[in-house]
Short mmCIF file of C-alpha atoms in Angstrom, two decimals:
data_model
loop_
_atom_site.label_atom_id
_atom_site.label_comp_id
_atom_site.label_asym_id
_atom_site.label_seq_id
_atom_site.Cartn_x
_atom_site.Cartn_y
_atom_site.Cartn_z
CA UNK A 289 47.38 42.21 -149.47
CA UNK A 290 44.65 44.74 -148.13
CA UNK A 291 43.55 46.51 -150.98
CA UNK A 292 40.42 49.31 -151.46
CA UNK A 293 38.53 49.47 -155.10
CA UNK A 294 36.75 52.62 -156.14
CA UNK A 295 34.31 52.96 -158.60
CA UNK A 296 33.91 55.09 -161.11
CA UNK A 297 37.02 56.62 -161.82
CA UNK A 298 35.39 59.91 -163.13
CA UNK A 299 31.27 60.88 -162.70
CA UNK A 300 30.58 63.89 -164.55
CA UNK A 301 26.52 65.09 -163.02
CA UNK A 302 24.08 67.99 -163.78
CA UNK A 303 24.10 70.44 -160.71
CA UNK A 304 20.80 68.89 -158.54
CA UNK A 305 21.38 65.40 -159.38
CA UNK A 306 22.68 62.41 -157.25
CA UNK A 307 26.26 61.12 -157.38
CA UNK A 308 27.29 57.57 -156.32
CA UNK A 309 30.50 56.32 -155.98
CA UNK A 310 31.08 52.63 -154.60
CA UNK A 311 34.40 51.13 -153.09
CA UNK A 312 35.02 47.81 -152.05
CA UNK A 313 37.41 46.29 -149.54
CA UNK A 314 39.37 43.00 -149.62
CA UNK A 315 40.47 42.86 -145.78
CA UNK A 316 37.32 41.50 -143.62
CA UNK A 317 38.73 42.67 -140.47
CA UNK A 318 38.28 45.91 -141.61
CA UNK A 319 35.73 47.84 -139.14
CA UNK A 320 35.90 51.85 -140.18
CA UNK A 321 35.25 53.49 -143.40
CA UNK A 322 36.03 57.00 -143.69
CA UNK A 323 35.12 59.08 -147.10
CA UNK A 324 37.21 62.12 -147.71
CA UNK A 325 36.68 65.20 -150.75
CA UNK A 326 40.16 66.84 -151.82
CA UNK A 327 39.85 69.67 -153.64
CA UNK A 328 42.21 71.45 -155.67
CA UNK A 329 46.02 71.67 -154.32
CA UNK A 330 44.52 70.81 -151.04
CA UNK A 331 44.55 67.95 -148.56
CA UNK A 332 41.93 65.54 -148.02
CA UNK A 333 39.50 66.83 -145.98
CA UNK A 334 37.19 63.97 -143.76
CA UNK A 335 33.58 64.81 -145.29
CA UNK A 336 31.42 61.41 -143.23
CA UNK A 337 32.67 57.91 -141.73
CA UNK A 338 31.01 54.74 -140.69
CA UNK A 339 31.75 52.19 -138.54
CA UNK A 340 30.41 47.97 -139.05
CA UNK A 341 27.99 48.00 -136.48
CA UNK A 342 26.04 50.96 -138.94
CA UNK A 343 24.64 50.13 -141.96
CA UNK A 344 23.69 53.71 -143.36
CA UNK A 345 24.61 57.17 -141.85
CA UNK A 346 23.20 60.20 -143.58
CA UNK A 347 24.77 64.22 -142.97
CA UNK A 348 22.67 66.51 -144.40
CA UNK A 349 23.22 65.91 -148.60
CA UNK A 350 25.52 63.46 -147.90
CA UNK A 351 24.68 59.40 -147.00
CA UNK A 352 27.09 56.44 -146.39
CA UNK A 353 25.65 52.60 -146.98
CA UNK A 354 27.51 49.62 -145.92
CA UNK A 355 27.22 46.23 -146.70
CA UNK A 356 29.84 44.07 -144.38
CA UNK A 357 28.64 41.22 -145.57
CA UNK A 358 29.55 41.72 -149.33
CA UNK A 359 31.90 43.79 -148.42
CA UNK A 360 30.61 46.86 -150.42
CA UNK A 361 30.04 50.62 -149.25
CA UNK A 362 29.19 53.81 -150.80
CA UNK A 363 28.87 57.43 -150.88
CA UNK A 364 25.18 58.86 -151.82
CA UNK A 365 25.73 62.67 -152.62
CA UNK A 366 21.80 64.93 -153.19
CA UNK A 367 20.89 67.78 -155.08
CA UNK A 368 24.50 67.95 -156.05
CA UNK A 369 25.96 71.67 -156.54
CA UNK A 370 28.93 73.19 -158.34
CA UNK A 371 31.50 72.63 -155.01
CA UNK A 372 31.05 69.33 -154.56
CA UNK A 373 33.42 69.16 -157.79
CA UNK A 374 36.27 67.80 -156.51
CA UNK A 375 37.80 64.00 -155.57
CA UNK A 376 36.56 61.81 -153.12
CA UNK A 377 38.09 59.23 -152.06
CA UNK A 378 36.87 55.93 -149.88
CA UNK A 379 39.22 54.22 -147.35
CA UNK A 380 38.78 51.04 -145.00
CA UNK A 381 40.99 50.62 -141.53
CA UNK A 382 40.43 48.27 -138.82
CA UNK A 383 39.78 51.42 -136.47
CA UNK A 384 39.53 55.39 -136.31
CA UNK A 385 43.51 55.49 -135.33
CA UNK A 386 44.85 52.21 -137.03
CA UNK A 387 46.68 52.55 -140.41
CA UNK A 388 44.46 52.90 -143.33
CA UNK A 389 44.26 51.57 -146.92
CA UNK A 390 42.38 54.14 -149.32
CA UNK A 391 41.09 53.60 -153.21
CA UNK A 392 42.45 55.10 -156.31
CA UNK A 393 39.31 58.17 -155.90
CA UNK A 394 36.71 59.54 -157.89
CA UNK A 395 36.67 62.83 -159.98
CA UNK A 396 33.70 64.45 -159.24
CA UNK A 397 32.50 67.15 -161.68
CA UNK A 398 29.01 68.89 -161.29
CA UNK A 399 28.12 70.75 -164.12
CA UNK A 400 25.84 74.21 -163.38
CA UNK B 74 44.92 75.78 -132.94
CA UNK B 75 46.51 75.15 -136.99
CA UNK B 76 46.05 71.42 -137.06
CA UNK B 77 48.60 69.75 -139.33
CA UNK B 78 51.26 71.73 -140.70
CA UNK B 79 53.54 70.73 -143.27
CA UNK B 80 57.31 72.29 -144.71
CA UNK B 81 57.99 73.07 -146.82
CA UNK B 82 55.04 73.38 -149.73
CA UNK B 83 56.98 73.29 -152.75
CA UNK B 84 60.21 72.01 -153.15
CA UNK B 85 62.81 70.81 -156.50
CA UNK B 86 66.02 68.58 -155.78
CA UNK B 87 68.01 66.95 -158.25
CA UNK B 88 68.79 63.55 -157.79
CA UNK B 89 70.58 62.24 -155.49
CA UNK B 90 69.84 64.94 -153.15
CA UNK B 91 68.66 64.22 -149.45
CA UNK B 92 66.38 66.52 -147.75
CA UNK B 93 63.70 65.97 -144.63
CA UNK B 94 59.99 67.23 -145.10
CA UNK B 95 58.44 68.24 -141.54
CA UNK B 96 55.17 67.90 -140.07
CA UNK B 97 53.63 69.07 -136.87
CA UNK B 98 50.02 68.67 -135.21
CA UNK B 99 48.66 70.48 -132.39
CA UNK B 100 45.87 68.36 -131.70
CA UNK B 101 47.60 66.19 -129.21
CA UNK B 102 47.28 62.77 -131.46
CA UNK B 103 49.37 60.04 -131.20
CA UNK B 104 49.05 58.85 -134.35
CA UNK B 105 50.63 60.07 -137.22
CA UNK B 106 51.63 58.93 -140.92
CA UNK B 107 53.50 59.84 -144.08
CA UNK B 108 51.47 59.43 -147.65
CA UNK B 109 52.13 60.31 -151.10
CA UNK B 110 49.92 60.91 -153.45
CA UNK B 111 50.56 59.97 -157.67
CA UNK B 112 47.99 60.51 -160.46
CA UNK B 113 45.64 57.51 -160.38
CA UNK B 114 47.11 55.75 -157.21
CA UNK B 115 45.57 57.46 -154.86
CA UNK B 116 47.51 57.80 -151.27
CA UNK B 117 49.59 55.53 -150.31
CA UNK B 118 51.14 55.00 -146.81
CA UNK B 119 54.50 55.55 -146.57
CA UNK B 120 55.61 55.35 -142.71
CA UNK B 121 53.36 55.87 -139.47
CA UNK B 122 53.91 56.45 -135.99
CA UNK B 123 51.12 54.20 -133.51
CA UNK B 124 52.77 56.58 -130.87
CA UNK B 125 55.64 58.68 -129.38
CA UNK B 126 58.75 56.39 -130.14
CA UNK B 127 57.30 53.66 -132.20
CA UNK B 128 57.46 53.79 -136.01
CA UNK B 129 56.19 51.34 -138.60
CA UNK B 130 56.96 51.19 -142.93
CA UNK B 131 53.63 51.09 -144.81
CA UNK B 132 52.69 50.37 -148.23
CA UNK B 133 55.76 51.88 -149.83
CA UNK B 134 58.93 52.73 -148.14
CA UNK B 135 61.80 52.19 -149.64
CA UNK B 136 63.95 54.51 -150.03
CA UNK B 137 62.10 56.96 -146.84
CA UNK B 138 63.25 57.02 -143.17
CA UNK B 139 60.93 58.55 -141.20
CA UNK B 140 62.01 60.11 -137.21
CA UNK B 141 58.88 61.01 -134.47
CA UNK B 142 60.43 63.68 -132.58
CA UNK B 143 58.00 64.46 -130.00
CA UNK B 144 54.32 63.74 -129.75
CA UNK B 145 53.53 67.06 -132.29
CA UNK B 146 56.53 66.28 -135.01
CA UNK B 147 57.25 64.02 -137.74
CA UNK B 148 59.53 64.17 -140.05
CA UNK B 149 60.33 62.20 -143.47
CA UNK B 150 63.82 62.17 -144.81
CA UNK B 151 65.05 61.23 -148.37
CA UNK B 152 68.40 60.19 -148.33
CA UNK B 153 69.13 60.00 -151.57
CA UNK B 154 66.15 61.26 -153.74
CA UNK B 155 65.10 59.65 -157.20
CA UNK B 156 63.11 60.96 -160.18
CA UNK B 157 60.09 58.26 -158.93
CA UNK B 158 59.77 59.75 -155.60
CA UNK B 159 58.27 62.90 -157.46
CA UNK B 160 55.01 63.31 -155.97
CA UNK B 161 52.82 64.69 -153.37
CA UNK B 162 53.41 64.09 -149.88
CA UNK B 163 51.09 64.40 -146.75
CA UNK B 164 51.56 64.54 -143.25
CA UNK B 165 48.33 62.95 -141.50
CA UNK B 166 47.53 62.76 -138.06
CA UNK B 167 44.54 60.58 -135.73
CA UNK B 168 42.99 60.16 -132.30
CA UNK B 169 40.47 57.58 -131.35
CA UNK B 170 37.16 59.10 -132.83
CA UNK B 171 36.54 60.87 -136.16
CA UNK B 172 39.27 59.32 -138.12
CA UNK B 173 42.64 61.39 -139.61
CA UNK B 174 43.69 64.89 -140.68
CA UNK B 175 45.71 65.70 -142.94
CA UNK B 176 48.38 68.80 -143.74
CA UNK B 177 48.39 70.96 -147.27
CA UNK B 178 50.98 68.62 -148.65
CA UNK B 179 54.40 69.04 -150.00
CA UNK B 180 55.07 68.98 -153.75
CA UNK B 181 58.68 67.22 -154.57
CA UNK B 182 60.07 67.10 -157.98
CA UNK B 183 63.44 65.40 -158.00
CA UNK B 184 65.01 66.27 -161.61
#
């Protein structure tokens, strides 16, 4: 079945470092990846998307990188700071609206 | 304009118990869906609604029935509720464009 893979499970940074955190997807159809940061007791919140006609989209500290092909994408987080500490999670769906499949998430800690 | 709304926020039934968990969105959507969320599995899709009057099971829903009111409700029902359907549940709704949004959540522990 369609399934989503996240990677790492938990990333522990220094406050003004990088974070990466790379999914992949099994379903090739798929044509929208949406990343989304839960923090504490909260719902996830939608933080950047992509689509597969765009290989990268960057907002502000924040970058996206796809690679259809391999079937790979990933989150890029800069000059990380203390509230970014919380668990992101990728996701892959056929469109914006259509049912969606999303990865186990990553714990994000970011240390001051 | 509140978004997704979800009822209640915390809630304990023993098993066996049936009780519905509501949702409502005010963002005219037509899309909704029903998730819970365990400790290392992520969310996983319960039930969703394409539109008004259509409903669909997900990844996991046995033991969930799931009614779409109107356009702005839907609702989740346990009929007879289990120790394994402890979790988190959220109410998520989407519109053609910048993907879904999703309610507070509802904590269920069935004893």
């Amino acid at each position: 079945g369609e399934n989503v893979e996240q990677h790492p499970s938990t990333l522990s940074v220094q406050e003004g470092d990088s974070a990466v955190i790379k999914c992949t997807y099994s379903d090739s159809a798929s044509n929208y990846f949406p990343w989304y940061k839960q923090e504490l007791g909260k719902g996830p919140q939608l933080i950047i998307d992509i689509r597969s006609n765009v290989g990268e989209k960057k907002d502000q500290r924040i970058a996206v990188t796809l690679n259809k092909t391999a079937k790979h994408f990933s989150l890029h987080i800069t000059e990380t700071q203390p509230e970014d500490s919380a668990v992101y999670f990728c996701a892959a769906s056929k469109t914006s609206y259509d049912k969606v499949i999303f990865g186990p998430g990553t714990s994000l800690s970011v240390i001051p | 304009n509140a978004g997704v709304t979800q009822t209640p926020k915390f809630q304990v039934l023993k098993t066996g118990q049936s009780m519905t968990l509501q949702c409502a969105q005010d963002m005219n959507h037509n899309s909704m869906y029903w998730y819970r969320q365990d400790p290392g599995m992520g969310l996983r899709l319960i039930y969703y609604s394409a539109s008004e009057g259509t409903t669909d099971k997900g990844e996991v829903p046995n033991g969930y029935n799931v009614s779409r009111l109107n356009k702005r409700e839907f609702s989740l029902r346990l009929e007879s509720a289990a120790p394994s359907q402890t979790s988190v549940y959220f109410c998520a709704s989407s519109e053609q464009g910048p993907g879904w949004y999703f309610g507070p959540g509802t904590r269920l522990t069935v004893l």
